[in-house]
Short mmCIF file of C-alpha atoms in Angstrom, two decimals:
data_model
loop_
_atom_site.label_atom_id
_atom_site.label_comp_id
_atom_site.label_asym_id
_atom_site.label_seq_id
_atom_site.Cartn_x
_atom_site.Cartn_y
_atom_site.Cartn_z
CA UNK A 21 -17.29 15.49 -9.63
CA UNK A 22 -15.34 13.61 -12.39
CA UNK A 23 -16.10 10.86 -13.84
CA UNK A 24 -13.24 8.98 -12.51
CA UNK A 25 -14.57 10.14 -9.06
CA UNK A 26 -18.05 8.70 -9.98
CA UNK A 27 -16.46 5.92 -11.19
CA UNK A 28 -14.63 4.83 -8.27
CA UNK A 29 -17.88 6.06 -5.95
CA UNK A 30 -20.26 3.62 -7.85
CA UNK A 31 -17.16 0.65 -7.27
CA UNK A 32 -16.80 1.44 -3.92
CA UNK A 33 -20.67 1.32 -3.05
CA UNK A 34 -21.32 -1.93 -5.37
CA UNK A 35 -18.08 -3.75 -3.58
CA UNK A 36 -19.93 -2.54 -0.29
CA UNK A 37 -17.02 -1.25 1.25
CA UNK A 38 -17.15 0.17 4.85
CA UNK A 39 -13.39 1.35 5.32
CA UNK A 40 -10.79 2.85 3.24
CA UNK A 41 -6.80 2.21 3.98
CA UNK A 42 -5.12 5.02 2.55
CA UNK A 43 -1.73 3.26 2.09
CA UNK A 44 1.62 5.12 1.51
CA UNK A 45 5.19 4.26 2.61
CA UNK A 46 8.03 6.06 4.59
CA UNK A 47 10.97 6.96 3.59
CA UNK A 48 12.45 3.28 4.30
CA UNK A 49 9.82 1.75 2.51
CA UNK A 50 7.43 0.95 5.28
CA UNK A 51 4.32 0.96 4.77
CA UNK A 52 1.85 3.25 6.54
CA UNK A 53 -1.83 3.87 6.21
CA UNK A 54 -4.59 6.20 7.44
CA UNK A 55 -8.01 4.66 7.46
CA UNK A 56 -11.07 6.67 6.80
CA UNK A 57 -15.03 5.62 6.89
CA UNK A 58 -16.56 5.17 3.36
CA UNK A 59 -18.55 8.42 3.45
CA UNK A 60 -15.10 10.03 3.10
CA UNK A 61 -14.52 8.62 0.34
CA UNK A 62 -15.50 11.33 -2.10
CA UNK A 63 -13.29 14.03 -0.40
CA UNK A 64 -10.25 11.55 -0.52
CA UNK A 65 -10.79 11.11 -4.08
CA UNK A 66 -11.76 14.40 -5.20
CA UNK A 67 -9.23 16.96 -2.52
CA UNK A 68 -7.36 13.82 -0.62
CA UNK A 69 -7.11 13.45 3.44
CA UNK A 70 -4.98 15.53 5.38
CA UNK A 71 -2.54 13.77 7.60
CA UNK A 72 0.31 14.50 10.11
CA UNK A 73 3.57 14.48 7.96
CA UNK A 74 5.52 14.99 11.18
CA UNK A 75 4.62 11.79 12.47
CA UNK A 76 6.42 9.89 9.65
CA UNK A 77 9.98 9.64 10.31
CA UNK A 78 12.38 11.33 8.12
CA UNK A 79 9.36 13.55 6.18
CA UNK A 80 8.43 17.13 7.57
CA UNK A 81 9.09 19.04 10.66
CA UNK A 82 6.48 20.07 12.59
CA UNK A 83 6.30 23.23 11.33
CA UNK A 84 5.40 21.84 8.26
CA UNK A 85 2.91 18.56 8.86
CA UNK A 86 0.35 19.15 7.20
CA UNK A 87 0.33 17.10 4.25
CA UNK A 88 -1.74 15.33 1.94
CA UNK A 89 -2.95 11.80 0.62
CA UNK A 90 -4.48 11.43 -3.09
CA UNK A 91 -5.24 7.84 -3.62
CA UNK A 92 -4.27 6.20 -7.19
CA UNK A 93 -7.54 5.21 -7.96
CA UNK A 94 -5.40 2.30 -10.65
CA UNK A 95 -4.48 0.84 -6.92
CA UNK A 96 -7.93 0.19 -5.94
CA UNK A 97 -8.08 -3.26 -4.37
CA UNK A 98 -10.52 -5.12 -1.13
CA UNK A 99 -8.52 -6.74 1.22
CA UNK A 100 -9.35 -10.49 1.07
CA UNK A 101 -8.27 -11.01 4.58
CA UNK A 102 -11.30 -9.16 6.06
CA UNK A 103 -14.84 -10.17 7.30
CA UNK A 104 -17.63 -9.61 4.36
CA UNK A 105 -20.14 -7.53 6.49
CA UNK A 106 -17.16 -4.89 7.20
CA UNK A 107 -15.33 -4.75 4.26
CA UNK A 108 -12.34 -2.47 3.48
CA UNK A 109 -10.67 -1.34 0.29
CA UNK A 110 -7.15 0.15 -0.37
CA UNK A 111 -5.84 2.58 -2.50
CA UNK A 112 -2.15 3.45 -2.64
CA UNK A 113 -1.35 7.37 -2.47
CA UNK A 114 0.40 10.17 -3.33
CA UNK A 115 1.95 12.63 -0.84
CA UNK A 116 1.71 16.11 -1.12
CA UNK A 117 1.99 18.43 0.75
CA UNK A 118 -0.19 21.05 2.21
CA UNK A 119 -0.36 23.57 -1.09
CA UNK A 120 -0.86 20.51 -3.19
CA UNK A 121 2.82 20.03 -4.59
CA UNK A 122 4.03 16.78 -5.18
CA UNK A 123 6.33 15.72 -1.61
CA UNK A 124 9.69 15.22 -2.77
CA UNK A 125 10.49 12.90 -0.22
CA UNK A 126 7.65 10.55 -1.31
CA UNK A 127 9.01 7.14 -2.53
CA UNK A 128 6.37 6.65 -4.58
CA UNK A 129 7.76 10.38 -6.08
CA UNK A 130 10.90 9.87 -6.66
CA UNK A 131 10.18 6.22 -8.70
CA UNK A 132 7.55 8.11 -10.87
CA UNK A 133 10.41 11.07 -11.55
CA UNK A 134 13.28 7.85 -11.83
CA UNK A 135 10.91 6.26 -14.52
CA UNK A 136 10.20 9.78 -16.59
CA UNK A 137 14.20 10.09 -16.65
CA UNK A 138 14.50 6.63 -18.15
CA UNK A 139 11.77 6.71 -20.38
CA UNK A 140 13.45 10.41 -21.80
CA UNK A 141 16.32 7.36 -22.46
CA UNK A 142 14.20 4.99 -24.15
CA UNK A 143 14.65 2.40 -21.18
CA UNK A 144 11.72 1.12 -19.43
CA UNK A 145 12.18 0.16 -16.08
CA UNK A 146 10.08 -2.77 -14.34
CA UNK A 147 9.59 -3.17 -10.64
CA UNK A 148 7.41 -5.41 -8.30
CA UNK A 149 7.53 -6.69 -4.64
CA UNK A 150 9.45 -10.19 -4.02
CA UNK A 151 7.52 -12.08 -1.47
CA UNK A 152 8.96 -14.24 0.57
CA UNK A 153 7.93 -16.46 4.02
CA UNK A 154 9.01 -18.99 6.28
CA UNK A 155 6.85 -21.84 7.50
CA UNK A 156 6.89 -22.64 10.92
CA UNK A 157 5.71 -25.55 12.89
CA UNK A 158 2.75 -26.63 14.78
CA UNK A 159 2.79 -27.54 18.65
CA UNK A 160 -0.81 -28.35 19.84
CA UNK A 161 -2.19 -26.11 16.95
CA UNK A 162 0.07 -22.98 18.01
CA UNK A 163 2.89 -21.75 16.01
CA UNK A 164 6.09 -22.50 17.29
CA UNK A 165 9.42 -20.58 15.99
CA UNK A 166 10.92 -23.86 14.92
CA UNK A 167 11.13 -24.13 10.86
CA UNK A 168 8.95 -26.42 9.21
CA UNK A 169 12.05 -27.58 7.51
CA UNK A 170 15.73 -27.78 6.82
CA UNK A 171 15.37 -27.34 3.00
CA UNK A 172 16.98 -23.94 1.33
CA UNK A 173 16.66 -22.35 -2.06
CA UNK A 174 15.86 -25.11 -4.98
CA UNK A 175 15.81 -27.82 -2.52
CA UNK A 176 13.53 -30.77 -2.92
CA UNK A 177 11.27 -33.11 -1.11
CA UNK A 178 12.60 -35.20 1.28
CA UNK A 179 14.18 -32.01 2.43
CA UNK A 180 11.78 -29.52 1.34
CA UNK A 181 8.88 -30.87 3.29
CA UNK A 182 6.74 -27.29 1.82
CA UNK A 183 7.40 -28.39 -1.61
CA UNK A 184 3.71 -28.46 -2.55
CA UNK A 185 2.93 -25.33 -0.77
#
C-alpha cells in the first residue's frame, strides 16, 4: 500500500466516513457518480472501481464497458449536506478504461492534456465552476416557482429584495 493510500485510509476512518461518491462527468459535463461502502475504499484507491462505461451516453459501446474509476485523492471532500452518523466523502475520478489507459473521452482527460499543451506554451490556464441560483418564494412554507424578486444582474435593494443573501 502507498503511503498516499494510507494516507487517505487513516482520513477517511478519522472523518468517519460510511460512503464514498465516486464522482466523474459525461461527456456534456454532467455529473455522474458511483457510490461504494467505506470498506471499498482501499481497492478504489489502490486498483479503482469498475463501472459500466456503456451506460454513460456518448462513452463506450457495449462491447467495450468495462471501464474504470481512480479517484484524485487532491479532490477528497465530506459532503456537508449529509447526516453525521452516515457520513459520505467524495473524490473526483479519472476514467480509464479496462487495461488501465487513460479514456480519451474523459473530460476531465482532455482538460489535463489542454493544460500540458498550454503549459509547453508558457500559458497557464485557470478554470472553476460559476455558481449561480434563483430564489423562489414561500407559500405556507412550500416553495412556489414565483421569483423572490424582479431584480437582475447589479441591481439593488428596493429591487433586489436577496441583496443580503
Amino acid at each position: 500500500m502507498s503511503d498516499m493510500t494510507a494516507t487517505m485510509l487513516e482520513r477517511i476512518a478519522k472523518d468517519d466516513i460510511k460512503f464514498i461518491r465516486l464522482q466523474f462527468s459525461d461527456l456534456m459535463g454532467q455529473p455522474k457518480n458511483v457510490a461504494i461502502p467505506v470498506s471499498q475504499a482501499e481497492k478504489a484507491l489502490t486498483d479503482g472501481i469498475g463501472f459500466d462505461g456503456s451506460s454513460i451516453e456518448g462513452f463506450v459501446r457495449i462491447e467495450e464497458s468495462d471501464m474504470i474509476l481512480k479517484p484524485d485523492p487532491a479532490t477528497y471532500t465530506i459532503l456537508p449536506w449529509r447526516p453525521a452518523e452516515s457520513r459520505v466523502a467524495r473524490f473526483i475520478c479519472d476514467v480509464h478504461t479496462a487495461n488501465g489507459q487513460p479514456f480519451e473521452g474523459d473530460p476531465r482527460y482532455v482538460l489535463k492534456r489542454v493544460l500540458a499543451d498550454a503549459a509547453k506554451d508558457g500559458f497557464v490556464f485557470n478554470t472553476g465552476p460559476e455558481l449561480e441560483f434563483f430564489l423562489f418564494k414561500m407559500v405556507d412554507g412550500k416553495p412556489t416557482t414565483e421569483f423572490q424578486d424582479t431584480g437582475g444582474y447589479f441591481d439593488l435593494a428596493p429591487t433586489d429584495l436577496a441583496e443580503h443573501v
